[in-house]
Amino acid sequence: MLEFKPMRLSDGDTYRRYAKDMRSGESSFAAIFGWMHKNRMHICEHDGLFFRFMNNEDRHYLFPLSLEPMSAELAGRAVALMEADAKARGIPLKMIAVNPEQKALIDGKGFVFTESRNYADYLYNAQDLLELPGKKYHSKRNFIARFMRENDWQYEEITNANLNDVWAFQDRWCRKNGCDTNISLQEEATCIAIMLYNLDNLNAKGGLLRANGKVVAFTVASRVGCDTIEIHIEKADYDVTGSYPMINREFLRHNLTPDIKYINREEDLGLENLRKAKLSYHPCALLEKYKAVYVGHDAPGAPS
């Protein structure tokens, strides 16, 4: 039997060890822990496998991870364990954020798959986001030039010394964008607070941007796998022209190392403006994700 427990800050090293070869948002301990109030993640180590279960109203599993290369045989054994666990809970076995490689391992084994385009992660070449080269980034460079021309600005790493300034900006952003009547923004604000007050514990880094002494943008990110940085939070004042591309560039200027090849800017959730903004940075890939529902080999519509 699988023995799940609520995920805690102290589980970060274990989580990262199992997810060391991945680039998706679900492989980021910082992202998963930041949303613990929403996903209620539970974890279980069992016989070299690492299981993750979201004990919220949706009650989904994530695809199991392994310290050794995941084979079809190993995936089949993991699925059998999850199937037994789901049966004991009296729920269907459902997995979310299954990537194409994971899908191939369990294809034809009683699962029905649905692509989740709204949750595909946007992956970018790190040097492209740092340098913004060529015609396709012309407008981004113009916005940055205007920001630098119109403001006495500075970039700072987020520390205990300026954390209150960041939170004051987040409070202003929330009042400006109607957080008091938007549950999704309230949940996001909780995630932001968890991350900001646990940067060291989450192995995350943050940066802020000031214009004329006032914070106008901030960001929080962490390393994912061996060659990727994932941007978890990026907030800026829309009324300060160029603040969004400027905080993106400055954070990378101060944190990009030679071994980092990619930037993951997470999903767009199907929001039109967010999708447009993410596409405007010209991703090199979309990390596809699928929902997998186990129906059994004998169920109507099951894979043959």
Short mmCIF file of C-alpha atoms in Angstrom, two decimals:
data_model
loop_
_atom_site.label_atom_id
_atom_site.label_comp_id
_atom_site.label_asym_id
_atom_site.label_seq_id
_atom_site.Cartn_x
_atom_site.Cartn_y
_atom_site.Cartn_z
CA MET A 1 0.00 0.00 0.00
CA LEU A 2 1.10 3.53 -0.71
CA GLU A 3 1.46 5.69 2.40
CA PHE A 4 1.03 9.31 1.43
CA LYS A 5 1.86 12.29 3.63
CA PRO A 6 1.33 16.03 3.15
CA MET A 7 4.31 17.61 1.41
CA ARG A 8 6.42 19.88 3.60
CA LEU A 9 9.26 22.34 3.07
CA SER A 10 11.69 19.71 4.31
CA ASP A 11 10.78 17.48 1.33
CA GLY A 12 12.38 19.84 -1.19
CA ASP A 13 15.63 17.93 -1.65
CA THR A 14 13.77 14.64 -2.17
CA TYR A 15 11.40 16.19 -4.68
CA ARG A 16 14.21 17.77 -6.66
CA ARG A 17 16.21 14.54 -6.67
CA TYR A 18 13.40 12.64 -8.37
CA ALA A 19 12.62 15.49 -10.81
CA LYS A 20 16.22 16.27 -11.73
CA ASP A 21 15.84 15.52 -15.46
CA MET A 22 12.59 17.41 -16.07
CA ARG A 23 11.71 20.94 -17.19
CA SER A 24 7.95 21.19 -16.57
CA GLY A 25 6.22 23.21 -13.88
CA GLU A 26 5.12 20.07 -12.04
CA SER A 27 8.79 19.14 -11.56
CA SER A 28 9.39 22.39 -9.65
CA PHE A 29 9.21 21.99 -5.89
CA ALA A 30 8.88 25.76 -5.47
CA ALA A 31 5.86 25.90 -7.78
CA ILE A 32 4.13 22.90 -6.22
CA PHE A 33 4.77 24.07 -2.66
CA GLY A 34 3.70 27.62 -3.46
CA TRP A 35 0.29 26.27 -4.46
CA MET A 36 -0.07 23.83 -1.54
CA HIS A 37 -3.12 25.74 -0.31
CA LYS A 38 -4.77 24.91 -3.65
CA ASN A 39 -3.39 21.51 -4.67
CA ARG A 40 -2.87 19.99 -1.19
CA MET A 41 -0.04 17.88 -2.52
CA HIS A 42 0.68 14.57 -0.79
CA ILE A 43 3.76 12.50 -1.59
CA CYS A 44 4.99 8.96 -1.12
CA GLU A 45 8.34 7.24 -1.68
CA HIS A 46 7.90 3.56 -2.38
CA ASP A 47 10.45 1.07 -3.71
CA GLY A 48 12.40 3.61 -5.77
CA LEU A 49 9.28 5.37 -7.03
CA PHE A 50 7.97 8.79 -6.07
CA PHE A 51 4.20 9.29 -6.09
CA ARG A 52 2.31 12.59 -5.96
CA PHE A 53 -1.38 12.98 -5.17
CA MET A 54 -3.38 16.22 -5.08
CA ASN A 55 -5.76 15.73 -2.19
CA ASN A 56 -8.04 18.59 -3.20
CA GLU A 57 -11.54 18.56 -4.63
CA ASP A 58 -10.29 17.21 -7.98
CA ARG A 59 -8.16 14.43 -6.42
CA HIS A 60 -5.66 13.91 -9.22
CA TYR A 61 -2.36 12.08 -9.31
CA LEU A 62 0.74 13.22 -11.16
CA PHE A 63 2.77 10.75 -13.17
CA PRO A 64 5.11 8.87 -10.81
CA LEU A 65 8.83 9.59 -10.90
CA SER A 66 11.77 7.24 -10.54
CA LEU A 67 15.45 7.56 -9.69
CA GLU A 68 16.24 5.18 -12.55
CA PRO A 69 15.12 5.72 -16.16
CA MET A 70 11.38 5.15 -16.36
CA SER A 71 10.56 2.10 -18.48
CA ALA A 72 7.20 0.80 -19.62
CA GLU A 73 7.54 -2.07 -17.14
CA LEU A 74 8.31 0.27 -14.25
CA ALA A 75 5.50 2.61 -15.27
CA GLY A 76 3.10 -0.33 -15.37
CA ARG A 77 4.09 -1.33 -11.83
CA ALA A 78 3.61 2.25 -10.66
CA VAL A 79 0.18 2.48 -12.31
CA ALA A 80 -0.91 -0.74 -10.59
CA LEU A 81 0.04 0.76 -7.22
CA MET A 82 -1.84 3.98 -8.00
CA GLU A 83 -4.86 2.02 -9.20
CA ALA A 84 -4.99 0.17 -5.89
CA ASP A 85 -4.59 3.42 -3.97
CA ALA A 86 -7.37 5.11 -5.96
CA LYS A 87 -9.64 2.11 -5.42
CA ALA A 88 -9.03 2.29 -1.67
CA ARG A 89 -9.97 5.97 -1.74
CA GLY A 90 -13.09 5.21 -3.78
CA ILE A 91 -12.06 7.51 -6.62
CA PRO A 92 -11.16 7.02 -10.30
CA LEU A 93 -7.49 6.99 -11.22
CA LYS A 94 -6.79 10.29 -12.97
CA MET A 95 -3.44 11.84 -13.78
CA ILE A 96 -2.84 15.38 -14.97
CA ALA A 97 0.17 17.02 -16.64
CA VAL A 98 1.28 13.79 -18.33
CA ASN A 99 3.96 14.66 -20.87
CA PRO A 100 4.32 12.92 -24.27
CA GLU A 101 7.16 10.66 -23.09
CA GLN A 102 5.13 9.55 -20.06
CA LYS A 103 2.03 9.11 -22.22
CA ALA A 104 3.93 6.75 -24.51
CA LEU A 105 4.87 4.54 -21.55
CA ILE A 106 1.23 3.89 -20.61
CA ASP A 107 -0.46 4.22 -23.99
CA GLY A 108 -2.64 1.18 -24.68
CA LYS A 109 -2.80 0.26 -20.99
CA GLY A 110 -6.40 1.26 -20.30
CA PHE A 111 -6.06 5.06 -20.25
CA VAL A 112 -8.00 7.66 -22.22
CA PHE A 113 -5.98 10.80 -22.91
CA THR A 114 -7.09 14.40 -23.41
CA GLU A 115 -4.62 17.09 -24.42
CA SER A 116 -4.53 20.07 -22.03
CA ARG A 117 -3.38 22.96 -24.25
CA ASN A 118 -4.23 25.58 -21.61
CA TYR A 119 -1.67 23.99 -19.27
CA ALA A 120 1.19 23.53 -21.72
CA ASP A 121 4.36 25.21 -20.44
CA TYR A 122 6.11 27.80 -22.61
CA LEU A 123 9.81 27.03 -23.02
CA TYR A 124 12.28 29.62 -24.34
CA ASN A 125 15.94 29.68 -25.26
CA ALA A 126 17.60 31.43 -22.35
CA GLN A 127 19.93 33.51 -24.52
CA ASP A 128 16.99 34.76 -26.59
CA LEU A 129 15.23 36.14 -23.52
CA LEU A 130 18.47 37.63 -22.24
CA GLU A 131 19.62 39.31 -25.45
CA LEU A 132 16.27 39.83 -27.26
CA PRO A 133 18.01 39.57 -30.65
CA GLY A 134 16.74 40.33 -34.14
CA LYS A 135 13.58 41.82 -35.61
CA LYS A 136 11.17 39.60 -33.71
CA TYR A 137 12.20 41.21 -30.41
CA HIS A 138 12.34 44.76 -31.77
CA SER A 139 9.30 45.94 -29.82
CA LYS A 140 10.63 44.44 -26.56
CA ARG A 141 13.90 46.33 -26.97
CA ASN A 142 11.99 49.54 -27.71
CA PHE A 143 9.92 49.18 -24.54
CA ILE A 144 13.08 48.60 -22.50
CA ALA A 145 14.78 51.63 -24.07
CA ARG A 146 11.78 53.79 -23.26
CA PHE A 147 11.72 52.54 -19.66
CA MET A 148 15.40 53.36 -19.22
CA ARG A 149 14.96 56.77 -20.84
CA GLU A 150 11.95 57.83 -18.79
CA ASN A 151 12.97 56.53 -15.35
CA ASP A 152 15.75 56.70 -12.80
CA TRP A 153 15.78 52.95 -12.28
CA GLN A 154 17.56 50.20 -10.43
CA TYR A 155 17.33 46.43 -10.07
CA GLU A 156 17.71 44.70 -6.69
CA GLU A 157 17.75 41.13 -5.48
CA ILE A 158 14.83 40.50 -3.13
CA THR A 159 16.10 40.18 0.45
CA ASN A 160 14.69 40.68 3.92
CA ALA A 161 15.79 44.31 3.65
CA ASN A 162 13.41 45.15 0.78
CA LEU A 163 10.75 42.44 1.17
CA ASN A 164 8.25 44.87 2.68
CA ASP A 165 8.61 47.10 -0.38
CA VAL A 166 7.79 44.14 -2.63
CA TRP A 167 4.76 43.23 -0.57
CA ALA A 168 3.57 46.85 -0.61
CA PHE A 169 3.74 46.77 -4.42
CA GLN A 170 1.84 43.47 -4.49
CA ASP A 171 -0.84 45.06 -2.30
CA ARG A 172 -1.10 48.05 -4.68
CA TRP A 173 -1.24 45.69 -7.67
CA CYS A 174 -4.03 43.72 -6.03
CA ARG A 175 -6.12 46.81 -5.25
CA LYS A 176 -5.60 48.04 -8.80
CA ASN A 177 -6.61 44.71 -10.33
CA GLY A 178 -9.57 43.81 -8.12
CA CYS A 179 -8.17 40.99 -6.02
CA ASP A 180 -10.88 41.51 -3.41
CA THR A 181 -13.53 40.20 -5.83
CA ASN A 182 -11.41 37.67 -7.75
CA ILE A 183 -10.87 34.30 -6.06
CA SER A 184 -8.15 33.28 -8.54
CA LEU A 185 -6.13 36.42 -7.79
CA GLN A 186 -6.61 35.85 -4.05
CA GLU A 187 -5.26 32.32 -4.40
CA GLU A 188 -2.35 33.66 -6.43
CA ALA A 189 -1.64 36.26 -3.73
CA THR A 190 -1.40 33.45 -1.19
CA CYS A 191 1.08 31.64 -3.44
CA ILE A 192 3.11 34.84 -3.80
CA ALA A 193 3.25 35.29 -0.03
CA ILE A 194 4.39 31.69 0.49
CA MET A 195 7.16 32.08 -2.07
CA LEU A 196 8.35 35.52 -0.98
CA TYR A 197 8.66 34.51 2.66
CA ASN A 198 10.34 31.19 1.86
CA LEU A 199 12.79 32.07 -0.91
CA ASP A 200 15.77 30.36 0.73
CA ASN A 201 13.79 27.29 1.80
CA LEU A 202 12.46 26.90 -1.75
CA ASN A 203 15.88 27.42 -3.38
CA ALA A 204 14.24 30.32 -5.22
CA LYS A 205 15.45 33.79 -6.13
CA GLY A 206 13.61 37.03 -6.56
CA GLY A 207 14.32 40.40 -8.11
CA LEU A 208 12.62 43.78 -8.02
CA LEU A 209 12.67 46.80 -10.28
CA ARG A 210 12.45 50.37 -9.01
CA ALA A 211 11.53 53.43 -11.03
CA ASN A 212 12.28 56.74 -9.33
CA GLY A 213 12.65 54.92 -6.01
CA LYS A 214 9.34 53.08 -6.18
CA VAL A 215 8.94 49.34 -6.82
CA VAL A 216 7.18 48.87 -10.16
CA ALA A 217 7.86 45.17 -10.81
CA PHE A 218 9.11 41.99 -9.19
CA THR A 219 9.70 38.37 -10.12
CA VAL A 220 10.41 35.04 -8.43
CA ALA A 221 11.98 32.01 -10.09
CA SER A 222 13.75 28.77 -9.29
CA ARG A 223 15.92 26.23 -11.02
CA VAL A 224 14.16 23.21 -12.52
CA GLY A 225 16.11 20.12 -13.51
CA CYS A 226 19.66 20.55 -14.71
CA ASP A 227 19.36 23.31 -17.32
CA THR A 228 16.16 25.33 -16.81
CA ILE A 229 14.93 28.31 -14.81
CA GLU A 230 11.20 28.52 -14.22
CA ILE A 231 9.59 31.93 -13.75
CA HIS A 232 6.89 31.46 -11.10
CA ILE A 233 5.85 35.05 -10.52
CA GLU A 234 6.17 38.17 -12.63
CA LYS A 235 4.23 41.27 -11.64
CA ALA A 236 4.63 44.77 -13.03
CA ASP A 237 2.77 48.07 -13.17
CA TYR A 238 1.08 48.26 -16.58
CA ASP A 239 1.09 52.05 -16.32
CA VAL A 240 4.90 52.13 -16.26
CA THR A 241 5.80 51.45 -19.88
CA GLY A 242 8.41 48.74 -20.34
CA SER A 243 8.36 47.46 -16.76
CA TYR A 244 7.44 43.91 -17.79
CA PRO A 245 10.21 43.29 -20.37
CA MET A 246 12.64 45.20 -18.14
CA ILE A 247 12.14 42.98 -15.06
CA ASN A 248 12.42 39.91 -17.26
CA ARG A 249 15.71 41.05 -18.78
CA GLU A 250 17.27 42.30 -15.56
CA PHE A 251 16.46 39.16 -13.60
CA LEU A 252 18.15 37.05 -16.26
CA ARG A 253 21.13 39.39 -16.43
CA HIS A 254 21.71 38.84 -12.72
CA ASN A 255 20.85 35.14 -12.47
CA LEU A 256 21.57 33.39 -15.74
CA THR A 257 24.55 31.03 -15.58
CA PRO A 258 26.27 29.25 -18.51
CA ASP A 259 24.63 25.91 -17.71
CA ILE A 260 21.09 27.31 -18.03
CA LYS A 261 19.77 26.70 -21.55
CA TYR A 262 16.04 27.26 -21.14
CA ILE A 263 13.48 29.46 -19.40
CA ASN A 264 10.09 28.00 -18.50
CA ARG A 265 7.44 30.72 -18.20
CA GLU A 266 4.68 28.29 -17.26
CA GLU A 267 1.22 27.96 -18.79
CA ASP A 268 -1.35 30.50 -20.03
CA LEU A 269 -4.45 28.87 -18.46
CA GLY A 270 -6.36 29.60 -21.65
CA LEU A 271 -6.37 33.35 -20.89
CA GLU A 272 -6.23 35.22 -24.22
CA ASN A 273 -4.09 38.15 -23.06
CA LEU A 274 -1.69 35.88 -21.20
CA ARG A 275 -1.34 33.61 -24.22
CA LYS A 276 -0.63 36.59 -26.45
CA ALA A 277 2.01 37.87 -24.04
CA LYS A 278 3.77 34.50 -23.79
CA LEU A 279 3.74 33.99 -27.55
CA SER A 280 5.22 37.47 -28.02
CA TYR A 281 8.47 36.17 -26.49
CA HIS A 282 8.65 33.45 -29.19
CA PRO A 283 8.91 30.14 -27.33
CA CYS A 284 11.17 27.46 -28.75
CA ALA A 285 8.73 24.78 -27.59
CA LEU A 286 5.44 24.15 -25.85
CA LEU A 287 5.70 21.40 -23.26
CA GLU A 288 2.58 19.38 -24.05
CA LYS A 289 0.51 17.92 -21.24
CA TYR A 290 -2.32 15.41 -21.17
CA LYS A 291 -4.96 14.32 -18.72
CA ALA A 292 -5.06 10.53 -18.39
CA VAL A 293 -8.13 8.75 -17.03
CA TYR A 294 -7.94 5.05 -16.33
CA VAL A 295 -10.99 3.20 -17.67
CA GLY A 296 -9.57 -0.33 -17.81
CA HIS A 297 -9.02 -2.53 -20.83
CA ASP A 298 -12.60 -3.83 -20.94
CA ALA A 299 -14.44 -0.52 -20.58
CA PRO A 300 -16.30 0.97 -23.58
CA GLY A 301 -13.97 3.30 -25.45
CA ALA A 302 -10.86 1.86 -23.83
CA PRO A 303 -7.74 1.58 -25.99
CA SER A 304 -7.51 -1.70 -27.86
#
